Coordinates of C-alpha atoms in Angstrom, one line a residue:
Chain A
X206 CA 6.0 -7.3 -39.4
X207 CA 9.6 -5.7 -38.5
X208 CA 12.8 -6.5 -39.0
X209 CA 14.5 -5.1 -36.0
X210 CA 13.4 -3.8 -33.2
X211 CA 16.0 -1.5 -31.5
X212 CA 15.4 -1.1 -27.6
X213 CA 16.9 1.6 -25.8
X214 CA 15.8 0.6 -21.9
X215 CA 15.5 -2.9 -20.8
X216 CA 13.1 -2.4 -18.2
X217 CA 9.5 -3.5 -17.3
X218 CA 7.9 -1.1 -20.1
X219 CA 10.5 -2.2 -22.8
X220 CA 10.8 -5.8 -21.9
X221 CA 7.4 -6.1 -21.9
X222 CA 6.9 -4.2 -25.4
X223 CA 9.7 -6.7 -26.6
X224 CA 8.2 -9.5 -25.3
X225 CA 4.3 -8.5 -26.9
X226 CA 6.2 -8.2 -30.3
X227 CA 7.7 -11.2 -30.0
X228 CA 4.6 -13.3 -29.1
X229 CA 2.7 -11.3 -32.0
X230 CA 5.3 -12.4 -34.3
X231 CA 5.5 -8.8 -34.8
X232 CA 9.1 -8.7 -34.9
X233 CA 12.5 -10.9 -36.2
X234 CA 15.0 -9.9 -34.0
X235 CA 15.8 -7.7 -30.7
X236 CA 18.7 -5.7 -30.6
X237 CA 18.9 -3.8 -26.7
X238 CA 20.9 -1.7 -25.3
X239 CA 20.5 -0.5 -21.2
X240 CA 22.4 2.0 -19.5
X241 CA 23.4 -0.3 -17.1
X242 CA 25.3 -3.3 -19.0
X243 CA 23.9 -5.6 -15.8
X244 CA 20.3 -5.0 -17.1
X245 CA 20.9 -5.4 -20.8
X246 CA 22.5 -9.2 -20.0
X247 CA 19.5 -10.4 -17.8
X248 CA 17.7 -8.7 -20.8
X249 CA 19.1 -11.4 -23.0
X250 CA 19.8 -14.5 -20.1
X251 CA 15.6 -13.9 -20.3
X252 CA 14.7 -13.9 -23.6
X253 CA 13.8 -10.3 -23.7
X254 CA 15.9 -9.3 -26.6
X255 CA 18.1 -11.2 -28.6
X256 CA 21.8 -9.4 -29.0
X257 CA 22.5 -6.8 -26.5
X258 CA 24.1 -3.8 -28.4
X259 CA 27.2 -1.7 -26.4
X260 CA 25.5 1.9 -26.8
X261 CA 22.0 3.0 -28.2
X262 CA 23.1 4.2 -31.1
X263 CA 24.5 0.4 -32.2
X264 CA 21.4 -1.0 -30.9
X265 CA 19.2 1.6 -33.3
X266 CA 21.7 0.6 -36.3
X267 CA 20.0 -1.2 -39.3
X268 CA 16.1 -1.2 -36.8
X269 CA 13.1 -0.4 -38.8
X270 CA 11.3 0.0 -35.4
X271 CA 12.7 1.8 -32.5
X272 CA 11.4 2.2 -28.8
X273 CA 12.8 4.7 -26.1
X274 CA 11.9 3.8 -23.1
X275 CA 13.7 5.3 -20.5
X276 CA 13.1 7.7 -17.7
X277 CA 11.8 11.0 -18.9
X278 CA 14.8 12.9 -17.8
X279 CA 17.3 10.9 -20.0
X280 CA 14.9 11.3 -23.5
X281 CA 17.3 14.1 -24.6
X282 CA 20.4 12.5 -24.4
X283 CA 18.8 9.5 -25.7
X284 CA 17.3 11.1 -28.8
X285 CA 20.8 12.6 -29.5
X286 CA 22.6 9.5 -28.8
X287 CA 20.9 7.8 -31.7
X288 CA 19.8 10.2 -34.4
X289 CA 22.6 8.9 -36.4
X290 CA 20.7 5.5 -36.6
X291 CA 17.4 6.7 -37.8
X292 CA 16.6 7.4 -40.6
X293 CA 12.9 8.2 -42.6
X294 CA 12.4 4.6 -42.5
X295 CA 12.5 3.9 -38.5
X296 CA 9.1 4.1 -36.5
X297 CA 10.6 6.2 -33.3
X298 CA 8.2 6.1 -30.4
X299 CA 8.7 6.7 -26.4
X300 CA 6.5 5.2 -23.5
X301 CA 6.4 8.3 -21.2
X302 CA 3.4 9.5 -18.7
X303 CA 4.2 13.3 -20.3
X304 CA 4.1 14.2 -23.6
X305 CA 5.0 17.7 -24.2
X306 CA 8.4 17.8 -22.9
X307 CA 9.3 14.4 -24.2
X308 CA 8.3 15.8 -27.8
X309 CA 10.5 18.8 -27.3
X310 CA 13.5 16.7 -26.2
X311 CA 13.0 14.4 -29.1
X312 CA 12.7 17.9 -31.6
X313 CA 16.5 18.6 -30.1
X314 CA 17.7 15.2 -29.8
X315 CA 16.3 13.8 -33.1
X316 CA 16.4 17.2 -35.3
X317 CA 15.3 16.1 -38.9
X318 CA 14.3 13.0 -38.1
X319 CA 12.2 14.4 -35.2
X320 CA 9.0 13.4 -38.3
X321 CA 10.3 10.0 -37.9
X322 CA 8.8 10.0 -34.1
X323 CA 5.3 9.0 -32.6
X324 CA 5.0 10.1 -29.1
X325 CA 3.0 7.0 -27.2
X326 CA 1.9 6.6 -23.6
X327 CA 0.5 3.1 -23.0
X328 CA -1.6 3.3 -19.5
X329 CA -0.3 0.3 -18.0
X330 CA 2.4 -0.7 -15.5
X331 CA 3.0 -2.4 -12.3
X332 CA 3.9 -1.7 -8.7
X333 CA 7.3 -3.6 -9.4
X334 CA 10.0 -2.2 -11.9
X335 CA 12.6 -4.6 -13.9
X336 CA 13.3 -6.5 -16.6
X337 CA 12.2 -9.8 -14.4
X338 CA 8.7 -8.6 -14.3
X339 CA 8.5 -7.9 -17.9
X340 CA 5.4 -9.9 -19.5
X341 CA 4.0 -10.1 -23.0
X342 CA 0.8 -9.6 -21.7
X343 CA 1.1 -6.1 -20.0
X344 CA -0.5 -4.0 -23.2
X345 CA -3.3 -6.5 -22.9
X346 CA -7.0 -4.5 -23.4
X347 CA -4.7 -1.4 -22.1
X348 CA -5.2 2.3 -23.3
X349 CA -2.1 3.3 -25.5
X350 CA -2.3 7.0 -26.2
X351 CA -0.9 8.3 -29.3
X352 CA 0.4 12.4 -29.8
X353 CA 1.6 13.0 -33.0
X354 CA 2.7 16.9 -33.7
X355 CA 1.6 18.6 -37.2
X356 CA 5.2 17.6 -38.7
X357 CA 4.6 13.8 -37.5
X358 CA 4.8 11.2 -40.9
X359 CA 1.3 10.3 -40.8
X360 CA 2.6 6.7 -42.4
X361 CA 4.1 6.4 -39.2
X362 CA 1.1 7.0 -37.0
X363 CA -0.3 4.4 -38.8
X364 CA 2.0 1.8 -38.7
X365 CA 2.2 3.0 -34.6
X366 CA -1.8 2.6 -34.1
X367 CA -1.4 -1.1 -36.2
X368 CA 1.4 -2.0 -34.1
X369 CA 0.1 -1.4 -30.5
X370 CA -3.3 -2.5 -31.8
X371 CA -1.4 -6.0 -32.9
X372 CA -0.2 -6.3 -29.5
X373 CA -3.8 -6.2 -28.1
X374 CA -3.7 -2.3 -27.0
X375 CA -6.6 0.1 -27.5
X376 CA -5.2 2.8 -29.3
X377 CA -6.4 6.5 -29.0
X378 CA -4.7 9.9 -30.9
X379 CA -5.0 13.0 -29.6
X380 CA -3.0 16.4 -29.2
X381 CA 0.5 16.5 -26.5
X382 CA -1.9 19.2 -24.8
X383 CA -5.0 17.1 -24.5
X384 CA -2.8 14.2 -23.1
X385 CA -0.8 16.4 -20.6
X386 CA -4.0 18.2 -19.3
X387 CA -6.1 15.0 -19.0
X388 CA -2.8 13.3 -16.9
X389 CA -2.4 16.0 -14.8
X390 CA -6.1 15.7 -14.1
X391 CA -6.6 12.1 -13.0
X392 CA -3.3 10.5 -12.7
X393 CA -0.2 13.5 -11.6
X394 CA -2.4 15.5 -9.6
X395 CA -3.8 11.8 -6.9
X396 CA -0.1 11.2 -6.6
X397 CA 0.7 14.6 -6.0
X398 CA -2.5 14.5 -3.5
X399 CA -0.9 11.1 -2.0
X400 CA 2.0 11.9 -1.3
X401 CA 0.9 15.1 0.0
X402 CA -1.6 12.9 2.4
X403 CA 0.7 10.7 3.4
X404 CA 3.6 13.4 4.8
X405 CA 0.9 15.2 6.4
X406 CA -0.4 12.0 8.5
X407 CA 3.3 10.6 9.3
X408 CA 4.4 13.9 10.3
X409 CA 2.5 14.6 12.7
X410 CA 3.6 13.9 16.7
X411 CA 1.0 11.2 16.8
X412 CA 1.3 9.8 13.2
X413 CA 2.7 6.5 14.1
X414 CA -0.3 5.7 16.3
X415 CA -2.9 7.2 13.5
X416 CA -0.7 5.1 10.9
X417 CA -1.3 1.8 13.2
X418 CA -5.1 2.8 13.1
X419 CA -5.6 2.9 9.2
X420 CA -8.1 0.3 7.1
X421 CA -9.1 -1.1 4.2
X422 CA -10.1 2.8 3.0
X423 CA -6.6 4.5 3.6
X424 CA -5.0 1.8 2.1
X425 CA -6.3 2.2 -1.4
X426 CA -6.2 6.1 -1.4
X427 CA -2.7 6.2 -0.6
X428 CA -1.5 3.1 -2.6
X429 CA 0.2 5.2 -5.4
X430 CA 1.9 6.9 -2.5
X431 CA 4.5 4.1 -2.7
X432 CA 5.1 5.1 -6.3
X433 CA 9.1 5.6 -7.6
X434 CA 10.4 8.9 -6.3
X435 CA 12.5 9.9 -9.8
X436 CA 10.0 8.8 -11.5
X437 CA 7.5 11.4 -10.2
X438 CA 10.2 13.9 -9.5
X439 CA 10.0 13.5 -13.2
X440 CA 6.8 13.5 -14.4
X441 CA 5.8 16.4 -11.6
X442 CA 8.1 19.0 -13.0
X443 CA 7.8 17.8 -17.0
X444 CA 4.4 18.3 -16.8
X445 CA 4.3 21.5 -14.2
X446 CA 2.2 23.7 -15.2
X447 CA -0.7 21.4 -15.8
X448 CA -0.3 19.9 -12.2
X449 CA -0.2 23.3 -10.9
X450 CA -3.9 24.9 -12.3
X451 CA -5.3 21.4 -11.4
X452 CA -3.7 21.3 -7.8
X453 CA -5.6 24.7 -7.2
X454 CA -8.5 23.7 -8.5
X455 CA -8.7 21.2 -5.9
X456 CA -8.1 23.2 -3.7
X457 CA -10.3 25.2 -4.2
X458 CA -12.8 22.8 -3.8
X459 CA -11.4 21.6 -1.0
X460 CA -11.9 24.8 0.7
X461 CA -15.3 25.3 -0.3
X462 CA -15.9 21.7 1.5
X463 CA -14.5 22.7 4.9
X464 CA -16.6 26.1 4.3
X465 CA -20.0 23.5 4.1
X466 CA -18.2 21.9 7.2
X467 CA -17.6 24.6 9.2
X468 CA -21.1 26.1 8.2
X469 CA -22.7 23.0 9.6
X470 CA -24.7 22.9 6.2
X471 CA -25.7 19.6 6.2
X472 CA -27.9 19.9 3.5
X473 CA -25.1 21.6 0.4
X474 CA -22.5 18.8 2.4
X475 CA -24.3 15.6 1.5
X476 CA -25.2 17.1 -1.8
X477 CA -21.8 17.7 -2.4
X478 CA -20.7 14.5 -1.1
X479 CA -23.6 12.7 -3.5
X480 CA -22.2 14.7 -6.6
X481 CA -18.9 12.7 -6.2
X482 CA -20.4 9.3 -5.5
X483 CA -22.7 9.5 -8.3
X484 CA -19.3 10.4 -10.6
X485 CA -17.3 7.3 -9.0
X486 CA -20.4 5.0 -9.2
X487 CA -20.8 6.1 -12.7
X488 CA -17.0 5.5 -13.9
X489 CA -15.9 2.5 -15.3
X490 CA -12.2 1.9 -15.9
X491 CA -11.1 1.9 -19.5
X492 CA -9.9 -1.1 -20.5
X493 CA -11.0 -3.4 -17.9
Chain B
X291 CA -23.1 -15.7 27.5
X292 CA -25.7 -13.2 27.1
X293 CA -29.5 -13.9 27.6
X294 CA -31.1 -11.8 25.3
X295 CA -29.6 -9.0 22.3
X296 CA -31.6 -5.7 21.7
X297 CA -30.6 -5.0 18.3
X298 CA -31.5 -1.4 17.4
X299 CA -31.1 -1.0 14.0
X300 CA -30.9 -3.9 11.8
X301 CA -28.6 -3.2 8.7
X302 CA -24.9 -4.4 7.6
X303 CA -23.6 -3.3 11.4
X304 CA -26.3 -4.6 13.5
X305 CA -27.4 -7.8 11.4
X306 CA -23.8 -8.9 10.9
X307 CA -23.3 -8.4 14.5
X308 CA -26.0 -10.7 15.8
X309 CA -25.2 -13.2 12.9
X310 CA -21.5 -12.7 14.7
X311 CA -23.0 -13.3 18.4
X312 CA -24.9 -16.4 17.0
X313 CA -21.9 -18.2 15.5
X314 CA -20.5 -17.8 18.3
X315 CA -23.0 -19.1 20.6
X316 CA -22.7 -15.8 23.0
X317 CA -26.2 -15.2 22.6
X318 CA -29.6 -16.9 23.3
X319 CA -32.0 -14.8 21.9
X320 CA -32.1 -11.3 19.6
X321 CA -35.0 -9.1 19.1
X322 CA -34.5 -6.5 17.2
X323 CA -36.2 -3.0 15.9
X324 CA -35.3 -0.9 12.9
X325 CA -37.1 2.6 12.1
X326 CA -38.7 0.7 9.0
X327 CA -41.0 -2.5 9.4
X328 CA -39.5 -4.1 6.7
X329 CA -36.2 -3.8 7.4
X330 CA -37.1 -5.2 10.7
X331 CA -38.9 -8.0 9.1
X332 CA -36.7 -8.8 6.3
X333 CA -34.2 -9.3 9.1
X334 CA -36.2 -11.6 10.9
X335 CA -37.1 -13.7 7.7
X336 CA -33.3 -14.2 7.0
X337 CA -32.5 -15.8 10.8
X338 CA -30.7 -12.5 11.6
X339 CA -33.2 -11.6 14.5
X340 CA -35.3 -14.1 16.2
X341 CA -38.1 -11.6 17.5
X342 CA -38.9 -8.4 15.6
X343 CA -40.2 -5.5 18.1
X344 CA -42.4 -2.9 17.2
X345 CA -40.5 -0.5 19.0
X346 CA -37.0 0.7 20.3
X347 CA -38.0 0.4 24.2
X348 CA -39.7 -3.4 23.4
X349 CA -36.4 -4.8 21.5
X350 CA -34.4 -3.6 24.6
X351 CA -37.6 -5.0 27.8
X352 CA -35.5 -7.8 29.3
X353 CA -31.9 -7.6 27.3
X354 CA -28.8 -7.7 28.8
X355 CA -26.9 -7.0 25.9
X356 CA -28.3 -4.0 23.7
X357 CA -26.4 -2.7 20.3
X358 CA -27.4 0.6 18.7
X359 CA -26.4 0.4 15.5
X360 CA -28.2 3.4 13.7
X361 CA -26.9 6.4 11.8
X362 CA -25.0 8.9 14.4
X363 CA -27.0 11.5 13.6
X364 CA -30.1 9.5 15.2
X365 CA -28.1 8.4 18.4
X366 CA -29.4 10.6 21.0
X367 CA -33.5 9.8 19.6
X368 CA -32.4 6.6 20.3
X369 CA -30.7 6.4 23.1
X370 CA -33.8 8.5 24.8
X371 CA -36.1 5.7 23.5
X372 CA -34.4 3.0 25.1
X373 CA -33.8 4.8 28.4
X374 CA -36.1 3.3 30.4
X375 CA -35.7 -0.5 29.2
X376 CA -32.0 0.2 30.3
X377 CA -30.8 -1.0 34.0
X378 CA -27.1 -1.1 35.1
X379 CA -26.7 -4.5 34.4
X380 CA -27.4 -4.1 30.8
X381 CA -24.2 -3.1 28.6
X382 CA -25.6 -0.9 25.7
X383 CA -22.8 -0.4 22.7
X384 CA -23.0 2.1 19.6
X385 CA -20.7 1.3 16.1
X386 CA -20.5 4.5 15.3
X387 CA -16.8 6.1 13.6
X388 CA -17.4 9.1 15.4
X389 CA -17.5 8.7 19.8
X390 CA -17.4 12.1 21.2
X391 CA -20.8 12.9 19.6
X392 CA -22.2 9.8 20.4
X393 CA -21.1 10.0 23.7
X394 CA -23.0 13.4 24.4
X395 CA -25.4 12.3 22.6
X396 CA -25.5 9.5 25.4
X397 CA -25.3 11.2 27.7
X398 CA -28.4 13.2 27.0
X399 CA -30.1 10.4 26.2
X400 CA -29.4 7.8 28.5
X401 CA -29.0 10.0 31.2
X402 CA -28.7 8.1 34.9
X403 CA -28.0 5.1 32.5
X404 CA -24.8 6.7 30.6
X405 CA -22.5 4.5 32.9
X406 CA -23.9 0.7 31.2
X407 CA -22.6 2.6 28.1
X408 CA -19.2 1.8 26.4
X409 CA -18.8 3.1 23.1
X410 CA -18.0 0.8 20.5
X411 CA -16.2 1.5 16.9
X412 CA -15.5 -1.7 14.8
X413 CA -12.9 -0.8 11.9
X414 CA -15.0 -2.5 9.6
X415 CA -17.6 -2.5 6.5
X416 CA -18.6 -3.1 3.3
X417 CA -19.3 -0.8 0.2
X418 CA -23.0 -2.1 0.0
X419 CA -25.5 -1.4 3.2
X420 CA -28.4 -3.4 4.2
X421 CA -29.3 -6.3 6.8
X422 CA -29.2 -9.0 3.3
X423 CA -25.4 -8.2 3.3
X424 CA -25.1 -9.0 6.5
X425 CA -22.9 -12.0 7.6
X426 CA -21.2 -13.3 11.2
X427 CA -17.5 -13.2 9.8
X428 CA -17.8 -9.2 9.1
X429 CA -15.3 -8.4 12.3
X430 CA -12.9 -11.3 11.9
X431 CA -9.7 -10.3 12.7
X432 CA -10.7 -6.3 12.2
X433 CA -9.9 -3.9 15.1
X434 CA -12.7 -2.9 17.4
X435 CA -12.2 0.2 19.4
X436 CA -13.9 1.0 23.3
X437 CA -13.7 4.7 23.9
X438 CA -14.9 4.4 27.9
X439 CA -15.4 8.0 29.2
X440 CA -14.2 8.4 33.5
X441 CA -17.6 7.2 34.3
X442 CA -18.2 4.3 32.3
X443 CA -18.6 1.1 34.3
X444 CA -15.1 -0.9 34.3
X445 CA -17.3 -3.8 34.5
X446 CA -19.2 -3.2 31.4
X447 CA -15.8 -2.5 29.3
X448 CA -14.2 -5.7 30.4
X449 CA -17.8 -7.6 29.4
X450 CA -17.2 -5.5 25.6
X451 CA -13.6 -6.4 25.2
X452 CA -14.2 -10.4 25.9
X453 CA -17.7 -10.1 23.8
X454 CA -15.8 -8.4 20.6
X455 CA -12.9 -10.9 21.4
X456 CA -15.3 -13.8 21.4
X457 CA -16.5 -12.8 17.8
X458 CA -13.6 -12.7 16.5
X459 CA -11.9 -9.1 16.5
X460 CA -9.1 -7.4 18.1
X461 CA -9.8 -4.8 21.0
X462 CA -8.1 -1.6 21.6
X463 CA -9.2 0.9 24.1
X464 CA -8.3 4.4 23.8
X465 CA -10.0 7.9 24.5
X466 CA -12.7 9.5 22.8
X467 CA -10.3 12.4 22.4
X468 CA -7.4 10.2 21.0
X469 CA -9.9 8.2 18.4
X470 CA -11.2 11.1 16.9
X471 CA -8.1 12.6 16.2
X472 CA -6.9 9.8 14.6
X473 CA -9.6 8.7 12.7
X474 CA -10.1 12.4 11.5
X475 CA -6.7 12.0 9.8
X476 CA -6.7 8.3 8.7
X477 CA -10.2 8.1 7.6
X478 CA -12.3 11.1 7.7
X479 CA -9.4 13.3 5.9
X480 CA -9.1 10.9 2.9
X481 CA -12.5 10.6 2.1
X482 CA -12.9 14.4 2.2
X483 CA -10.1 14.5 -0.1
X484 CA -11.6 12.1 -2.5
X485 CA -14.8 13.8 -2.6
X486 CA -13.4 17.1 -3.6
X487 CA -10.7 15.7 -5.9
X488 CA -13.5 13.7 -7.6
X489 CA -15.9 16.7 -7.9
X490 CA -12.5 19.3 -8.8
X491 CA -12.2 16.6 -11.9
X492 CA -15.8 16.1 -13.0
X493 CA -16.6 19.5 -12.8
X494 CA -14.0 21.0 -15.4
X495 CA -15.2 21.5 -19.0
X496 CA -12.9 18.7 -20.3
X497 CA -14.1 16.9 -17.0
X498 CA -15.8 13.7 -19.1
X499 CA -13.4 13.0 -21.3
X500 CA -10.8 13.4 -18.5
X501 CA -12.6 10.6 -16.2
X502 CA -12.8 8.4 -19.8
X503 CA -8.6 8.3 -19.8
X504 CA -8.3 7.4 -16.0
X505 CA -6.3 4.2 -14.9
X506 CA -5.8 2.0 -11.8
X507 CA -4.2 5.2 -9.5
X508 CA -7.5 7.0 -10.1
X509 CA -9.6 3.9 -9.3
X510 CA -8.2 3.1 -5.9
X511 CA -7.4 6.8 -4.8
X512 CA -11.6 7.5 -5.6
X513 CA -12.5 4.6 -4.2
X514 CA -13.9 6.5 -1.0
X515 CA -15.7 8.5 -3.1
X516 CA -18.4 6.3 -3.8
X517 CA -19.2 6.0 -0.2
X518 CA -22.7 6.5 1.6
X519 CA -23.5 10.8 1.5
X520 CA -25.7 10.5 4.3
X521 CA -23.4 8.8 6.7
X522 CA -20.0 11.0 5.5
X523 CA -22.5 14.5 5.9
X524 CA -22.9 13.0 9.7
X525 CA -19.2 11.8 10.0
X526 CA -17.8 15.2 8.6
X527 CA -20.2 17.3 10.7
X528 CA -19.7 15.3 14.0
X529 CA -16.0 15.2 14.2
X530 CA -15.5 18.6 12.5
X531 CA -12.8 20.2 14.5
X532 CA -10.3 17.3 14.2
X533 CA -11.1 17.2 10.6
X534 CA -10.9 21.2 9.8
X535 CA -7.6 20.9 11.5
X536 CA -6.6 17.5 9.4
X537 CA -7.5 19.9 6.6
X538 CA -5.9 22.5 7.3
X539 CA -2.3 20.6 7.9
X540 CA -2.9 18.3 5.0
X541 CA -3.2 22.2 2.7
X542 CA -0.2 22.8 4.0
X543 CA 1.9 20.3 2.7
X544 CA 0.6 20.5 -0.5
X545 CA 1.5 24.0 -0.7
X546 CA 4.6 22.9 0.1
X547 CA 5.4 20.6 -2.7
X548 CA 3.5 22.5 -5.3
X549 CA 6.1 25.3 -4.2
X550 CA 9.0 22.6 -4.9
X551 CA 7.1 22.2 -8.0
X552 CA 7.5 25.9 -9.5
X553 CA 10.7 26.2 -8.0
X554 CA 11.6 23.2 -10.3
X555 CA 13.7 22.0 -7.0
X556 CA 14.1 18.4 -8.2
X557 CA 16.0 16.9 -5.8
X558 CA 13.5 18.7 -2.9
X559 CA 10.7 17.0 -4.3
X560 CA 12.0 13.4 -4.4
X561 CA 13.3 13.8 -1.4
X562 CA 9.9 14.4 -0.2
X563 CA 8.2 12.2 -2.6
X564 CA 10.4 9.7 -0.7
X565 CA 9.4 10.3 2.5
X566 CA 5.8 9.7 1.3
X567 CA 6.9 6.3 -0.5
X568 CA 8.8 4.9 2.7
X569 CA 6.0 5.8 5.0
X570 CA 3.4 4.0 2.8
X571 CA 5.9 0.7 1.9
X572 CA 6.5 0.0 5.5
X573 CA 2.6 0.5 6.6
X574 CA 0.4 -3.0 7.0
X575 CA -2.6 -2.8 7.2
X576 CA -4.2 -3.9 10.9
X577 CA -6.2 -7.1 11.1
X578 CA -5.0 -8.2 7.8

């Protein structure tokens, strides 16, 4: 149980984590703070948190549990703008999609209380962003992915995996590189594919009329097309270099398709083509 | 009304066809042939086919209606086996998402008779194959498209369009030319791409325990990618120019944004990311 959880970003990711504490009875009392003071009032008109707080660093003040979840671009100046609240005490953690850069913005931002922080990366989310669409239930049988460095307070870790796991989470550790490789693999690089897809189709002099043509099969592969611009901007160039070897990887493979194509080699095609369904048939989402 | 259906091929496409024909009360009687006996049989066990023929030419003796609903790569066998039950009052229609082929492969075939034929693609399927899957809603409200070549009877094509109206579907008609290209980016492209993204991922050492951390975005973007080999091998081979040159434009634009990507040009890459996003909110899918 906490005291005081302090909550710096009052959106769907934090509401949500405020709300699961609160139906956990994980927590006594909200304090939030929003950039935007608009956001940080319908935090409290719904329940979210219970006193907003006028800067991050007042909203951090006195919490034994603290949770940064802003977009990845504003960790630094987050970090910095509340180190003066944290002390060896607080649990510090993050919800970003990337995990080395956030830890090196929370090594400058926090400094010696950077120990203090556990870098986390639940795998859920919605297609719709906001405090309304906060729910309790959004950590529900969900992945949360826990990155601790070598100067992480292993109490804290702890008290992290108990946490999430008390809001009904699955947690896993492993190393910032592990998690940014992995991401880059399945989640940075489809989006990156997507949107890629989707410019190339629209662009072209008769993409309106392919567009009006599309099914049921386009419409799943280029769902997370529609995903928040500066929010990828984000995650694409925090996580770079990742997203690069595995772009070209695919590529690569790509090309060696349209070489089978070209070829006419029906036989290596349709092996090629079965190695991939028997990988998707096999997969089963985690969590679900 | 048509007198008698020669089904040829008597799977998901064919089965839920005749099922559609019957609801509707468009046709009398359906006899119907598939390469194996027991498909054939099974078919005519579950009311899908009334009569089961023991050959291609015998399901089409006396139809006026015949569908060839095999895999493209066996069109022309077929449409040479059913030449001579063929007269130009009988209108013969494929459902294959490929036409040009098909239509050589009709013309070859059909020879003398090429002009009874009007190519046929219903946008529509399901992820499991087989005539016990079959069922009479399957093109309700999806888009059928005629590909009529110059020599195509006019009065065949108007006899499609009010047939696939009367089950249920909306008909466009379009050129060969102008449906491959478009279904070579909206279709064919995509599930290239998830093929080699899937294999691209499960082939890298870490490539297991990568798949194990994948979320919702990887789910719908592979989606594709459990599709039939055999059918994608004849789709991929058939319409190969149109899709070498989706390829080859879709590469492109990658390149492009993984250059925005090392260049760390952030507000380049959500500019573009946003192109991708508005193109994708504002598409609906057809039929639905």
């Amino acid at each position: 149980m906490f005291e005081q959880l302090g909550l710096i970003g009052c959106g769907l990711m934090g509401g949500s984590f405020a709300l699961a504490l609160k139906r956990a009875k994980l927590v006594k009392r909200v304090v939030g703070y929003s950039k935007s003071p608009s956001t940080t009032e319908r935090a409290r008109q719904l329940g979210v948190i219970d006193v907003a707080a006028p800067s991050a660093l007042l909203a951090v003040s006195g919490a034994d549990l603290v949770l940064v979840a802003v977009p990845v671009s504003a960790s630094e100046a987050t970090f910095k703008a509340i180190r003066h609240g944290v002390s060896s005490d607080t649990l510090v953690m993050d919800v970003g999609s990337t995990k080395g850069d956030v830890i090196e913005a929370a090594r400058r931002g926090l400094q010696n209380q950077f120990s203090s922080f556990v870098p986390a990366h639940p795998i859920a989310g919605k297609e719709v962003a906001g405090v309304e669409h906060a729910e309790a239930s959004l950590f529900d049988g969900r992945q949360v992915i826990l990155t601790p460095t070598k100067t992480t307070l292993r109490s804290n870790v702890q008290r992290a995996a108990q946490l999430w796991t008390g809001i009904g989470a699955q947690v896993l550790t492993m190393t910032p590189q592990d998690h940014d490789s992995a991401f880059a693999a399945v989640s940075h690089l489809p989006h990156l594919l997507a949107f890629a897809f989707t410019n190339a189709v629209a662009e072209q002099p008769d993409g309106a009329r392919f567009l009006g043509l599309a099914g049921p099969g386009f419409r799943d592969f280029t769902r997370i097309a529609a995903s928040d611009p500066a929010v990828w901007r984000d995650i694409l160039l925090a996580n770079r270099e990742q997203v690069l070897l595995q772009s070209q990887a695919f590529r690569t493979k790509l090309l060696e398709l349209e070489a089978l194509i070209a070829a006419g080699d029906a036989q290596a095609l349709e092996n090629t083509i079965a190695d991939a369904r028997r990988t998707r048939a096999q997969w089963r989402s985690p969590g679900n």
